[in-house]
Amino acid sequence: WVVTAAHCTDGVNSVTVYLGSTVRTVAKVSHTVTSSSIYQHSGYNSNTLANDISLIKIPTVSYTAEIKAIRLPAISSSYSTYAGDYAIASGWGRAVDTGSVVSSLNYARLQVISNTVCAANYGNSIVTDKTICVSTTGGTSTCQGDTGGPL
């Protein structure tokens, strides 16, 4: 399974999933699946981005040094806000606002902030108890082309 954002799969007929690559156009393994293998959250709202999550079912994958399952948090921390912790975001999105998407995978170490702080910037209709927000101080953040990627 692949976890991504619902706004990335909304209305698509098929998607191609690239696995194990740090170069955007060169996959170690790729799978193209049709919309019947895409499970978008039934409560997804494209206006507010509520429940902005999709699952993509792909064929069984053989794990390698480059392809591994994600490590989920312990169930005991499932109600944590993670505020103050650090998270890694990665993607092939723009490196600068006016640039193009990049060819090599980039990452950023970002501090998780409270939803109260986040809602002060984005509003309570966008930031809910299901939202996780990160600080983007010092010019480090995600950009267009990174959405749907891992945090």
XYZ file of C-alpha atoms in Angstrom:
151
model
C 0.000 0.000 0.000
C 1.036 3.590 -0.648
C -0.269 6.488 1.448
C -0.713 9.832 -0.303
C -2.974 12.885 -0.337
C -6.498 12.599 -1.737
C -6.006 15.798 -3.736
C -3.262 13.942 -5.643
C -5.594 11.117 -6.669
C -8.888 12.989 -7.025
C -10.388 12.269 -10.448
C -7.432 10.332 -11.883
C -7.865 7.259 -14.095
C -4.502 5.747 -13.186
C -1.308 6.461 -11.277
C 2.246 5.235 -11.576
C 4.048 4.609 -8.299
C 7.862 4.798 -8.339
C 9.707 2.909 -5.611
C 13.298 3.005 -4.419
C 14.517 5.957 -6.427
C 16.194 9.220 -5.567
C 15.997 10.383 -9.203
C 12.497 11.514 -10.177
C 12.435 9.941 -13.633
C 14.286 6.690 -12.859
C 12.482 4.085 -10.759
C 14.048 0.960 -9.303
C 10.522 -0.493 -9.407
C 7.316 1.050 -10.746
C 3.679 -0.002 -10.755
C 0.872 1.592 -12.747
C -2.560 0.993 -11.261
C -6.043 2.093 -12.285
C -8.535 4.043 -10.221
C -10.041 0.761 -8.936
C -6.863 0.393 -6.826
C -7.158 3.903 -5.348
C -9.070 4.297 -2.094
C -9.805 7.932 -1.349
C -11.177 8.823 2.098
C -14.969 8.956 1.810
C -15.015 12.196 3.806
C -12.469 14.007 1.616
C -13.478 17.622 0.940
C -11.565 19.352 -1.855
C -12.586 22.812 -0.607
C -11.307 22.463 2.953
C -8.893 19.550 2.338
C -10.522 17.707 5.252
C -9.627 13.995 5.228
C -7.051 14.608 2.490
C -5.771 11.028 2.367
C -5.773 8.202 -0.162
C -4.434 4.673 -0.194
C -3.089 3.133 -3.385
C -2.986 -0.659 -3.564
C 0.042 -1.928 -5.448
C 1.264 -5.472 -6.076
C 3.417 -7.107 -3.401
C 6.837 -5.481 -3.201
C 10.160 -7.145 -2.439
C 12.052 -5.070 0.107
C 15.592 -3.975 -0.712
C 18.128 -1.514 0.674
C 16.184 1.239 -1.159
C 12.614 -0.062 -0.714
C 11.362 -0.505 2.840
C 8.106 -0.337 4.759
C 7.495 2.854 6.716
C 7.900 2.807 10.477
C 4.667 3.808 12.139
C 4.606 5.349 15.622
C 3.809 3.074 18.545
C 0.093 2.722 19.258
C 0.755 4.242 22.695
C 1.603 7.556 20.995
C -1.410 7.569 18.670
C -2.975 10.541 20.445
C 0.203 12.584 20.616
C 0.251 15.992 18.962
C 3.982 15.512 18.254
C 4.416 19.271 18.872
C 8.101 19.979 19.427
C 9.223 16.771 17.718
C 11.038 16.842 14.394
C 9.828 15.202 11.199
C 11.428 14.663 7.800
C 9.566 15.692 4.641
C 10.907 14.585 1.284
C 10.004 15.051 -2.352
C 10.879 16.247 -5.822
C 9.005 19.538 -5.517
C 10.369 22.955 -6.343
C 13.527 24.021 -4.506
C 12.499 27.678 -4.918
C 9.060 29.225 -5.418
C 9.742 30.272 -9.007
C 11.637 27.151 -10.082
C 10.733 23.812 -11.598
C 10.461 20.481 -9.838
C 13.865 18.967 -9.141
C 15.316 15.745 -10.526
C 17.014 14.537 -7.318
C 15.099 13.776 -4.135
C 15.326 16.497 -1.483
C 14.409 16.423 2.177
C 13.873 18.870 5.010
C 13.948 18.434 8.789
C 10.960 20.346 10.153
C 9.689 20.909 13.689
C 6.082 19.955 14.397
C 4.066 22.857 15.838
C 0.819 22.876 17.776
C -2.438 23.107 15.891
C -3.254 26.265 17.854
C -0.207 28.015 16.394
C -0.965 26.584 12.954
C -4.639 27.641 13.046
C -3.571 31.219 13.797
C -2.061 31.258 10.289
C -4.423 29.026 8.319
C -7.722 29.165 10.216
C -9.816 26.604 12.066
C -11.605 25.437 8.923
C -8.286 24.152 7.515
C -6.555 23.061 10.731
C -8.490 20.371 12.613
C -7.635 17.722 15.190
C -6.630 15.488 12.256
C -4.004 17.961 11.002
C -0.280 17.927 11.652
C 1.589 21.185 11.047
C 5.284 21.970 10.841
C 7.284 25.150 11.212
C 8.889 26.437 8.032
C 11.329 28.895 9.532
C 14.658 29.690 7.930
C 13.446 29.171 4.378
C 13.153 25.399 4.785
C 9.836 23.884 3.771
C 8.018 21.788 1.241
C 6.914 23.386 -2.021
C 4.711 22.788 -5.048
C 5.315 19.226 -6.234
C 5.924 17.827 -2.745
C 2.288 17.350 -1.710
C 1.250 13.771 -1.149
C 4.788 12.864 -0.167
C 6.004 11.501 3.143
C 6.362 13.351 6.433
